[in-house]
Short mmCIF file of C-alpha atoms in Angstrom, two decimals:
data_model
loop_
_atom_site.label_atom_id
_atom_site.label_comp_id
_atom_site.label_asym_id
_atom_site.label_seq_id
_atom_site.Cartn_x
_atom_site.Cartn_y
_atom_site.Cartn_z
CA MET A 1 61.63 58.68 229.95
CA LEU A 2 62.81 62.01 231.16
CA GLU A 3 64.36 63.07 234.47
CA ILE A 4 63.02 66.35 235.81
CA GLY A 5 63.07 67.84 239.27
CA GLY A 6 64.08 64.51 240.81
CA GLU A 7 61.13 62.72 239.21
CA ALA A 8 61.12 60.30 236.28
CA LEU A 9 58.58 61.30 233.71
CA VAL A 10 57.23 58.46 231.56
CA LEU A 11 56.08 59.52 228.09
CA THR A 12 54.12 57.64 225.46
CA HIS A 13 52.77 58.60 222.06
CA ASP A 14 50.43 56.43 220.01
CA ALA A 15 48.92 57.24 216.65
CA MET A 16 45.73 55.53 215.46
CA ALA A 17 44.24 55.55 211.96
CA ALA A 18 40.75 54.72 210.74
CA GLY A 19 40.81 51.43 208.89
CA VAL A 20 43.97 50.32 210.69
CA HIS A 21 43.41 50.71 214.42
CA PHE A 22 39.66 51.22 214.39
CA LEU A 23 36.75 50.59 212.06
CA PRO A 24 35.88 53.68 209.99
CA ASP A 25 32.23 53.41 211.08
CA GLN A 26 32.97 52.86 214.76
CA ASP A 27 31.39 55.16 217.33
CA PRO A 28 33.91 58.02 217.73
CA ALA A 29 33.23 57.98 221.49
CA ASP A 30 34.70 54.47 221.62
CA VAL A 31 37.64 55.54 219.44
CA ALA A 32 38.43 58.33 221.92
CA TRP A 33 38.21 55.85 224.79
CA LYS A 34 40.57 53.42 223.12
CA LEU A 35 43.08 56.11 222.11
CA VAL A 36 43.39 57.27 225.70
CA ALA A 37 43.19 53.84 227.37
CA THR A 38 45.90 52.30 225.18
CA ASN A 39 48.29 55.13 226.00
CA LEU A 40 47.46 54.87 229.70
CA SER A 41 48.13 51.14 229.42
CA ASP A 42 51.67 51.99 228.29
CA LEU A 43 52.02 54.05 231.47
CA ALA A 44 50.57 51.17 233.53
CA ALA A 45 53.27 48.88 232.19
CA LYS A 46 55.85 51.30 233.57
CA GLY A 47 54.16 51.56 236.94
CA ALA A 48 53.51 55.22 236.23
CA GLU A 49 50.76 57.42 237.58
CA PRO A 50 49.16 59.42 234.74
CA LEU A 51 49.59 63.20 234.85
CA GLY A 52 47.80 64.18 231.68
CA VAL A 53 47.42 63.78 227.94
CA LEU A 54 47.77 65.91 224.81
CA LEU A 55 45.61 65.19 221.77
CA GLY A 56 46.28 65.61 218.06
CA TYR A 57 42.85 65.40 216.50
CA GLN A 58 42.05 65.23 212.81
CA LEU A 59 38.46 66.38 212.43
CA GLY A 60 36.12 63.58 211.41
CA GLN A 61 32.43 62.83 210.94
CA ALA A 62 31.00 63.05 214.45
CA ASN A 63 33.35 65.24 216.42
CA GLY A 64 30.79 65.73 219.18
CA ARG A 65 30.71 62.00 219.89
CA PHE A 66 34.49 61.92 220.01
CA ILE A 67 34.48 64.71 222.57
CA GLU A 68 31.90 62.83 224.67
CA GLY A 69 34.04 59.70 224.68
CA LEU A 70 37.13 61.74 225.46
CA ARG A 71 35.39 63.36 228.40
CA ASP A 72 34.23 59.93 229.65
CA VAL A 73 37.62 58.26 229.52
CA LEU A 74 39.47 61.21 231.03
CA ALA A 75 36.95 61.34 233.88
CA HIS A 76 37.12 57.56 234.36
CA TYR A 77 40.87 57.67 234.85
CA ALA A 78 40.88 61.16 236.45
CA VAL A 79 43.39 62.40 233.89
CA PRO A 80 43.45 66.01 232.61
CA LEU A 81 43.69 67.07 228.97
CA LEU A 82 46.75 69.32 229.02
CA GLY A 83 46.71 70.50 225.43
CA GLY A 84 46.44 69.54 221.83
CA ASP A 85 45.61 70.64 218.37
CA THR A 86 42.98 69.95 215.75
CA VAL A 87 43.53 69.73 212.03
CA ALA A 88 41.23 69.37 209.04
CA ALA A 89 42.48 67.05 206.30
CA THR A 90 41.12 64.67 203.71
CA GLY A 91 41.48 60.89 203.85
CA SER A 92 41.50 58.43 206.72
CA GLN A 93 41.20 60.03 210.11
CA VAL A 94 44.51 59.96 211.98
CA LEU A 95 44.62 60.61 215.71
CA GLY A 96 47.58 60.99 218.01
CA LEU A 97 47.81 61.03 221.76
CA THR A 98 50.70 61.78 224.06
CA ALA A 99 50.38 60.62 227.66
CA LEU A 100 52.61 61.73 230.52
CA GLY A 101 53.05 59.89 233.77
CA ARG A 102 55.14 60.03 236.89
CA ALA A 103 57.13 56.92 237.69
CA THR A 104 56.09 55.59 241.10
CA HIS A 105 59.08 53.29 241.45
CA ARG A 106 62.71 53.41 240.36
CA PRO A 107 64.12 51.79 238.42
CA VAL A 108 61.15 52.05 236.08
CA PRO A 109 60.09 48.54 234.95
CA SER A 110 61.04 47.64 231.40
CA ARG A 111 60.57 44.64 229.15
CA GLY A 112 64.30 43.95 229.34
CA GLY A 113 64.78 42.64 232.89
CA ALA A 114 63.44 39.06 232.86
CA MET A 115 65.91 36.65 234.49
CA GLU A 116 66.37 32.92 234.00
CA GLY A 117 64.25 31.10 236.56
CA ASP A 118 61.70 33.90 236.95
CA ALA A 119 58.03 33.01 236.80
CA VAL A 120 55.98 34.54 233.97
CA TRP A 121 52.64 36.08 234.93
CA LEU A 122 49.61 37.57 233.23
CA THR A 123 47.05 39.81 234.95
CA GLY A 124 43.99 38.32 233.24
CA PRO A 125 42.54 36.48 230.27
CA VAL A 126 43.21 37.03 226.59
CA GLY A 127 40.61 36.72 223.82
CA ALA A 128 38.10 39.23 225.19
CA ALA A 129 38.93 41.92 222.63
CA MET A 130 38.92 39.30 219.87
CA SER A 131 35.39 38.21 220.80
CA GLY A 132 34.37 41.83 221.19
CA PHE A 133 35.68 42.67 217.73
CA ASP A 134 33.63 39.85 216.21
CA ALA A 135 30.54 41.02 218.09
CA LEU A 136 31.08 44.57 216.85
CA ARG A 137 31.44 43.46 213.24
CA ALA A 138 28.43 41.14 213.54
CA LYS A 139 26.48 43.93 215.29
CA SER A 140 25.44 41.30 217.82
CA GLY A 141 26.82 40.38 221.23
CA ASP A 142 29.05 42.13 223.75
CA SER A 143 31.77 44.23 222.11
CA LEU A 144 32.75 46.29 225.14
CA ALA A 145 36.17 44.67 225.68
CA TYR A 146 37.21 45.66 222.16
CA ARG A 147 35.64 49.11 222.22
CA ARG A 148 36.62 50.24 225.69
CA PRO A 149 39.77 48.51 226.90
CA THR A 150 40.94 48.93 230.47
CA ALA A 151 44.31 50.40 231.41
CA LEU A 152 45.54 48.44 234.44
CA LEU A 153 47.05 51.43 236.22
CA ARG A 154 46.60 50.25 239.81
CA GLU A 155 48.01 46.81 238.97
CA GLY A 156 51.00 48.38 237.21
CA MET A 157 51.79 50.59 240.19
CA ALA A 158 51.43 47.66 242.62
CA LEU A 159 53.73 45.51 240.51
CA ALA A 160 56.42 48.09 239.70
CA PRO A 161 58.50 47.46 242.87
CA LEU A 162 58.21 43.67 242.48
CA VAL A 163 58.71 42.73 238.84
CA THR A 164 61.92 42.02 236.97
CA ALA A 165 60.21 42.87 233.65
CA MET A 166 56.79 44.16 232.62
CA MET A 167 54.89 45.19 229.47
CA ASP A 168 51.32 45.42 228.30
CA VAL A 169 49.98 42.91 225.79
CA SER A 170 48.82 45.04 222.88
CA ASP A 171 49.80 43.02 219.82
CA GLY A 172 49.27 39.42 220.95
CA LEU A 173 50.54 37.43 223.92
CA LEU A 174 52.98 35.30 221.92
CA LEU A 175 54.39 38.26 220.00
CA ASP A 176 54.74 40.47 223.05
CA ALA A 177 56.27 37.62 225.08
CA SER A 178 58.80 37.12 222.28
CA ARG A 179 59.63 40.84 222.46
CA MET A 180 60.14 40.62 226.21
CA ALA A 181 62.36 37.57 225.71
CA ALA A 182 64.44 39.33 223.03
CA ALA A 183 64.82 42.48 225.14
CA SER A 184 65.83 40.41 228.16
CA GLY A 185 68.13 38.00 226.31
CA VAL A 186 66.18 34.94 227.52
CA SER A 187 63.59 32.48 226.29
CA ILE A 188 60.08 32.51 227.68
CA ALA A 189 58.41 29.10 228.05
CA LEU A 190 54.64 29.32 228.31
CA ASP A 191 52.25 26.64 229.49
CA SER A 192 49.29 26.85 227.13
CA ALA A 193 46.79 25.36 229.57
CA ALA A 194 47.69 27.91 232.25
CA ILE A 195 46.82 30.91 230.05
CA PRO A 196 43.33 32.13 230.97
CA LEU A 197 40.89 32.69 228.12
CA ALA A 198 37.89 35.00 227.75
CA CYS A 199 36.72 33.10 224.66
CA PRO A 200 35.82 29.50 223.75
CA GLU A 201 38.65 26.95 224.15
CA ALA A 202 38.43 26.24 220.40
CA ARG A 203 39.83 29.70 219.72
CA ARG A 204 42.80 29.39 222.13
CA ASP A 205 45.42 29.51 219.37
CA GLU A 206 43.89 32.63 217.88
CA ALA A 207 43.46 34.32 221.25
CA LEU A 208 47.17 33.89 222.04
CA ARG A 209 47.91 35.87 218.87
CA TRP A 210 45.24 38.55 219.21
CA GLY A 211 46.12 41.87 220.84
CA ASP A 212 43.99 44.66 222.26
CA ASP A 213 43.36 43.07 225.67
CA TYR A 214 46.00 45.22 227.43
CA GLN A 215 46.70 42.67 230.13
CA LEU A 216 50.04 43.12 231.84
CA LEU A 217 52.67 40.48 231.16
CA PHE A 218 55.34 40.41 233.87
CA THR A 219 58.04 38.33 235.44
CA LEU A 220 58.64 37.81 239.15
CA PRO A 221 61.42 35.96 240.92
CA GLN A 222 60.30 32.31 241.34
CA GLU A 223 59.53 32.62 245.09
CA ARG A 224 57.77 36.00 244.95
CA ALA A 225 53.96 36.09 245.18
CA CYS A 226 51.78 38.42 243.14
CA PRO A 227 50.00 40.90 245.46
CA PHE A 228 46.63 40.34 243.75
CA PRO A 229 44.99 37.41 241.92
CA ALA A 230 46.85 36.82 238.65
CA HIS A 231 47.91 33.91 236.47
CA ARG A 232 51.24 32.17 236.47
CA ILE A 233 51.63 31.11 232.84
CA GLY A 234 55.25 30.07 232.39
CA VAL A 235 58.88 30.36 233.27
CA VAL A 236 61.93 32.25 232.02
CA ARG A 237 64.61 29.98 230.56
CA GLU A 238 68.14 30.41 229.36
CA ILE A 239 68.12 31.79 225.81
CA GLY A 240 67.49 28.96 223.33
CA GLY A 241 66.47 28.45 219.74
CA ALA A 242 63.19 30.38 219.95
CA PRO A 243 62.40 33.49 222.00
CA VAL A 244 59.04 32.02 223.04
CA LEU A 245 58.09 28.37 223.58
CA LEU A 246 54.53 27.14 223.91
CA ASP A 247 54.31 23.78 225.70
CA GLY A 248 57.99 23.25 224.89
CA ARG A 249 57.82 24.02 221.16
CA ALA A 250 58.27 27.18 219.09
CA PRO A 251 54.73 28.24 218.14
CA SER A 252 53.97 28.10 214.43
CA GLY A 253 52.62 30.88 212.24
CA ARG A 254 52.21 34.53 212.99
CA LEU A 255 52.73 35.35 216.68
CA GLY A 256 50.61 38.48 216.74
CA TYR A 257 49.72 41.72 215.08
CA GLU A 258 52.78 43.27 213.42
CA HIS A 259 52.41 46.93 212.49
CA MET B 1 51.58 73.28 232.02
CA LEU B 2 52.28 70.70 234.63
CA GLU B 3 53.96 70.92 238.02
CA ILE B 4 56.32 68.05 238.74
CA GLY B 5 59.08 67.72 241.31
CA GLY B 6 59.16 71.48 241.88
CA GLU B 7 59.58 72.20 238.17
CA ALA B 8 57.00 73.59 235.75
CA LEU B 9 56.77 71.52 232.62
CA VAL B 10 55.56 73.35 229.52
CA LEU B 11 53.81 71.15 226.97
CA THR B 12 52.76 71.85 223.40
CA HIS B 13 51.17 69.74 220.71
CA ASP B 14 50.76 70.85 217.11
CA ALA B 15 49.27 68.86 214.26
CA MET B 16 50.11 69.66 210.63
CA ALA B 17 48.39 68.37 207.50
CA ALA B 18 49.54 68.29 203.88
CA GLY B 19 47.59 70.87 201.88
CA VAL B 20 46.80 72.89 205.00
CA HIS B 21 50.05 73.56 206.84
CA PHE B 22 52.47 72.55 204.12
CA LEU B 23 52.42 72.04 200.37
CA PRO B 24 51.86 68.37 199.42
CA ASP B 25 54.96 68.45 197.16
CA GLN B 26 57.21 70.19 199.69
CA ASP B 27 60.51 68.56 200.64
CA PRO B 28 59.65 66.34 203.66
CA ALA B 29 62.93 67.43 205.26
CA ASP B 30 61.57 70.98 205.43
CA VAL B 31 58.24 69.71 206.74
CA ALA B 32 60.05 67.94 209.59
CA TRP B 33 61.99 71.11 210.34
CA LYS B 34 58.86 73.23 210.46
CA LEU B 35 56.93 70.74 212.59
CA VAL B 36 59.64 70.78 215.23
CA ALA B 37 60.51 74.49 215.01
CA THR B 38 56.90 75.65 215.38
CA ASN B 39 56.46 73.57 218.52
CA LEU B 40 59.75 74.82 219.92
CA SER B 41 58.54 78.35 219.17
CA ASP B 42 55.58 77.68 221.47
CA LEU B 43 58.10 76.76 224.17
CA ALA B 44 60.14 79.91 223.39
CA ALA B 45 57.05 82.03 224.02
CA LYS B 46 56.85 80.52 227.49
CA GLY B 47 60.53 81.06 228.20
CA ALA B 48 60.95 77.30 228.39
CA GLU B 49 64.07 75.27 227.72
CA PRO B 50 63.21 72.29 225.46
CA LEU B 51 63.60 68.83 226.98
CA GLY B 52 62.47 66.68 224.08
CA VAL B 53 59.79 65.87 221.54
CA LEU B 54 57.50 62.96 220.65
CA LEU B 55 56.43 62.43 217.05
CA GLY B 56 53.24 61.01 215.56
CA TYR B 57 54.19 60.25 211.98
CA GLN B 58 51.86 59.20 209.19
CA LEU B 59 53.99 57.49 206.58
CA GLY B 60 54.28 59.49 203.37
CA GLN B 61 56.13 59.53 200.08
CA ALA B 62 59.74 60.19 201.04
CA ASN B 63 60.10 59.06 204.62
CA GLY B 64 63.89 59.07 204.39
CA ARG B 65 63.93 62.78 203.62
CA PHE B 66 61.61 63.44 206.55
CA ILE B 67 63.99 61.58 208.85
CA GLU B 68 66.94 63.63 207.52
CA GLY B 69 65.12 66.88 208.23
CA LEU B 70 64.08 65.63 211.64
CA ARG B 71 67.67 64.74 212.49
CA ASP B 72 68.81 68.19 211.30
CA VAL B 73 66.33 70.19 213.31
CA LEU B 74 66.76 68.13 216.48
CA ALA B 75 70.54 68.51 216.22
CA HIS B 76 70.22 72.25 215.50
CA TYR B 77 68.24 72.81 218.69
CA ALA B 78 69.99 70.00 220.64
CA VAL B 79 66.64 68.41 221.46
CA PRO B 80 66.18 64.63 221.85
CA LEU B 81 63.42 62.56 220.25
CA LEU B 82 61.85 60.89 223.29
CA GLY B 83 59.33 58.67 221.57
CA GLY B 84 56.62 58.46 219.01
CA ASP B 85 54.63 56.26 216.73
CA THR B 86 54.19 55.76 213.00
CA VAL B 87 50.97 54.93 211.23
CA ALA B 88 50.08 54.04 207.66
CA ALA B 89 46.87 55.58 206.36
CA THR B 90 45.40 56.86 203.12
CA GLY B 91 44.75 60.51 202.33
CA SER B 92 46.55 63.70 203.26
CA GLN B 93 49.55 63.16 205.45
CA VAL B 94 48.89 64.27 209.03
CA LEU B 95 51.76 64.79 211.45
CA GLY B 96 51.72 65.54 215.14
CA LEU B 97 54.42 66.66 217.47
CA THR B 98 54.48 67.05 221.23
CA ALA B 99 57.25 69.18 222.70
CA LEU B 100 58.17 69.32 226.36
CA GLY B 101 60.10 72.08 228.02
CA ARG B 102 61.17 73.19 231.46
CA ALA B 103 60.04 76.66 232.51
CA THR B 104 63.10 78.79 233.26
CA HIS B 105 61.11 81.49 235.05
CA ARG B 106 58.03 81.56 237.26
CA PRO B 107 55.40 82.67 236.73
CA VAL B 108 55.52 81.30 233.20
CA PRO B 109 54.77 84.11 230.70
CA SER B 110 51.34 84.01 229.12
CA ARG B 111 49.44 86.08 226.60
CA GLY B 112 47.14 87.28 229.34
CA GLY B 113 49.31 89.66 231.36
CA ALA B 114 49.57 92.84 229.26
CA MET B 115 48.86 95.96 231.37
CA GLU B 116 47.61 99.38 230.35
CA GLY B 117 50.62 101.61 229.66
CA ASP B 118 52.98 98.74 228.76
CA ALA B 119 55.05 99.04 225.61
CA VAL B 120 54.42 96.45 222.88
CA TRP B 121 57.51 94.83 221.33
CA LEU B 122 58.36 92.50 218.48
CA THR B 123 61.65 90.58 218.17
CA GLY B 124 62.03 91.04 214.42
CA PRO B 125 60.40 91.68 211.05
CA VAL B 126 57.27 90.12 209.63
CA GLY B 127 56.77 89.21 205.97
CA ALA B 128 59.78 86.91 205.57
CA ALA B 129 57.73 83.72 205.53
CA MET B 130 55.22 85.35 203.16
CA SER B 131 57.98 86.19 200.68
CA GLY B 132 59.48 82.74 201.20
CA PHE B 133 56.17 81.07 200.46
CA ASP B 134 55.84 82.99 197.19
CA ALA B 135 59.41 82.02 196.26
CA LEU B 136 58.68 78.39 197.00
CA ARG B 137 55.53 78.39 194.88
CA ALA B 138 57.30 80.24 192.07
CA LYS B 139 60.29 77.90 192.39
CA SER B 140 62.46 81.01 192.28
CA GLY B 141 64.06 83.09 195.01
CA ASP B 142 64.84 82.51 198.68
CA SER B 143 62.20 80.40 200.45
CA LEU B 144 64.21 79.51 203.54
CA ALA B 145 62.21 81.66 205.97
CA TYR B 146 59.03 79.81 205.05
CA ARG B 147 60.60 76.35 204.90
CA ARG B 148 62.81 76.48 207.97
CA PRO B 149 61.47 78.93 210.56
CA THR B 150 63.53 79.75 213.63
CA ALA B 151 62.35 79.14 217.17
CA LEU B 152 63.56 82.07 219.27
CA LEU B 153 64.43 80.00 222.33
CA ARG B 154 67.25 82.17 223.68
CA GLU B 155 65.19 85.31 223.26
CA GLY B 156 62.20 83.71 225.01
CA MET B 157 64.31 82.65 227.98
CA ALA B 158 65.93 86.10 228.23
CA LEU B 159 62.53 87.79 228.13
CA ALA B 160 60.62 85.49 230.49
CA PRO B 161 61.62 87.33 233.71
CA LEU B 162 60.90 90.75 232.15
CA VAL B 163 57.66 90.57 230.17
CA THR B 164 54.12 91.11 231.33
CA ALA B 165 52.81 89.07 228.37
CA MET B 166 54.40 87.08 225.55
CA MET B 167 53.37 84.88 222.61
CA ASP B 168 54.77 83.83 219.26
CA VAL B 169 53.30 85.26 216.07
CA SER B 170 52.17 82.20 214.14
CA ASP B 171 48.91 83.31 212.55
CA GLY B 172 49.55 86.97 211.72
CA LEU B 173 50.68 89.92 213.82
CA LEU B 174 47.29 91.65 213.89
CA LEU B 175 45.41 88.46 214.75
CA ASP B 176 47.85 87.36 217.42
CA ALA B 177 47.98 90.87 218.90
CA SER B 178 44.19 90.82 219.09
CA ARG B 179 44.38 87.48 220.90
CA MET B 180 46.86 88.91 223.39
CA ALA B 181 44.59 91.92 223.89
CA ALA B 182 41.53 89.72 224.46
CA ALA B 183 43.39 87.44 226.89
CA SER B 184 44.71 90.46 228.80
CA GLY B 185 41.48 92.47 228.80
CA VAL B 186 43.13 95.45 227.10
CA SER B 187 43.46 97.06 223.69
CA ILE B 188 46.73 97.00 221.80
CA ALA B 189 47.54 100.09 219.75
CA LEU B 190 50.16 99.46 217.07
CA ASP B 191 52.13 102.03 215.13
CA SER B 192 52.23 100.70 211.60
CA ALA B 193 55.45 102.51 210.64
CA ALA B 194 57.30 101.03 213.61
CA ILE B 195 56.68 97.43 212.57
CA PRO B 196 59.77 96.10 210.78
CA LEU B 197 59.23 94.37 207.44
CA ALA B 198 61.20 91.68 205.62
CA CYS B 199 59.29 92.36 202.41
CA PRO B 200 58.60 95.35 200.14
CA GLU B 201 56.72 98.25 201.77
CA ALA B 202 53.91 97.75 199.24
CA ARG B 203 53.05 94.48 200.94
CA ARG B 204 52.93 95.90 204.50
CA ASP B 205 49.21 95.32 204.93
CA GLU B 206 49.54 91.71 203.84
CA ALA B 207 52.64 91.08 205.94
CA LEU B 208 50.83 92.23 209.10
CA ARG B 209 48.25 89.50 208.44
CA TRP B 210 50.63 86.72 207.38
CA GLY B 211 51.82 84.21 209.96
CA ASP B 212 54.68 81.72 210.00
CA ASP B 213 57.43 84.16 210.99
CA TYR B 214 57.44 83.04 214.63
CA GLN B 215 58.65 86.36 215.97
CA LEU B 216 57.91 86.91 219.64
CA LEU B 217 55.30 89.54 220.49
CA PHE B 218 55.67 90.79 224.05
CA THR B 219 54.82 93.61 226.41
CA LEU B 220 57.18 95.31 228.83
CA PRO B 221 56.49 97.98 231.42
CA GLN B 222 56.95 101.40 229.75
CA GLU B 223 60.30 102.14 231.41
CA ARG B 224 61.85 98.68 230.99
CA ALA B 225 64.45 98.15 228.23
CA CYS B 226 64.64 95.03 226.08
CA PRO B 227 67.92 93.18 226.77
CA PHE B 228 68.66 92.73 223.06
CA PRO B 229 67.83 94.70 219.90
CA ALA B 230 64.10 94.49 219.26
CA HIS B 231 61.33 96.71 217.95
CA ARG B 232 58.93 98.81 219.98
CA ILE B 233 55.76 98.75 217.89
CA GLY B 234 52.99 100.06 220.09
CA VAL B 235 51.40 100.56 223.47
CA VAL B 236 48.82 98.80 225.62
CA ARG B 237 45.66 100.86 226.15
CA GLU B 238 42.58 100.54 228.30
CA ILE B 239 40.13 98.16 226.65
CA GLY B 240 38.20 99.98 223.91
CA GLY B 241 36.03 99.24 220.93
CA ALA B 242 38.55 97.05 219.12
CA PRO B 243 41.12 94.65 220.59
CA VAL B 244 43.78 95.90 218.21
CA LEU B 245 44.23 99.37 216.72
CA LEU B 246 46.54 100.15 213.82
CA ASP B 247 47.51 103.84 213.71
CA GLY B 248 44.47 104.59 215.89
CA ARG B 249 41.87 102.70 213.83
CA ALA B 250 40.51 99.14 213.93
CA PRO B 251 42.19 97.39 210.99
CA SER B 252 39.82 96.28 208.24
CA GLY B 253 39.46 92.81 206.77
CA ARG B 254 40.86 89.54 207.97
CA LEU B 255 43.46 89.98 210.72
CA GLY B 256 45.35 86.75 210.05
CA TYR B 257 45.16 83.08 209.37
CA GLU B 258 42.20 81.53 211.22
CA HIS B 259 42.29 77.75 211.47
#
């Protein structure tokens, strides 16, 4: 974050690599979409209004398709491309994007403000990107949620004046909730059955650990209502043995995607 | 460029790849320096005061050395690291840097404002990076100018209210002068003997086509003095057959480093 001319500028930079963040044979138009949308999701989590992006583009196989996807996603979110650079290099394609936004509310929401007694909320279901990824690999079924995630910019701006803490779920609900808990110095107790799924119930455990859905995870004072339909999935507790509890117990295994 | 809160924000993004912009076996501390300094040079050419940088870092061989160099260059220019991302990928290392600055003068200088009759100026000699590159490859002699270029931030800010056009010379004096000429709709006539060299006279032709010195190339109205010692190297003419003339003739061969 940067203060300039009385405004708070919110800045994000994400790098994505073929084989790590996207499949090497994925449609470059979808890669462009995801690169932009994930950065805009970071802005959404800060309640920021996007001002523009800068692209660092390593030339790849189908640069025309990338440009088409870039044009689509920038038009969809009405965000200008302010600059960038291209580079030719061997090896896995590496892409970088910087997004700039203007904070719409001060203080700017962070993951560090959750208070004991707050309710824990989630904007929508998890597991959609997971199902989409499987569909993409199987070349059968609906893969849109994985290929073209949504940045919840309007929701983030609406929530910014209300929340005590907020972040986007990029690496898995349990992992990101544990990060919010650690940053806030609290424990977060989640009610498994209250967490909405966009996949079969049998995959609930997996879906709680899968990222890429870019839902907003946020905390509100107990008595405060959410201004749009969302899901109340838990409560903030005094710091205890585990940063995140699922139905009263520390969840086992990997909590999400560490990278 | 971006208007926010009554300020003009100047934004640059450069990507650098091993084997293209730096030698694969170069000290990563020098690579970090160059990545930052070249972006700050873009800000210098706009008369902007740096506010911070964001880094997209593909993990390489000696990440600790890169971090040392990054710390050095950021401390040297008193610029904060505002954010960034790291990524692990195979193949040539690709690095990206976004730099943000605050315009200190409006309108912000561009390469497009040179006027017929203006004098053409250069802050300092060309050929230093060329000699430095040879020294680095030969592992003998002084390679500092190539490894650790200087961003002329103070000069850029001092010039911003005075110039009709300004840019940094990154790809070769003749090539960059031709770009300024094209953007301004003029011809630029250079006097070869007036161009200061940091290499033997025998290499003048080469030095005029070598980039990486990051001198500022600028135009001033004929009667206006430069506020610090600099070199008057030519004059802006009505648009003619060639965008750039060297001693009255269109220079032959490659004008600089095209990439």
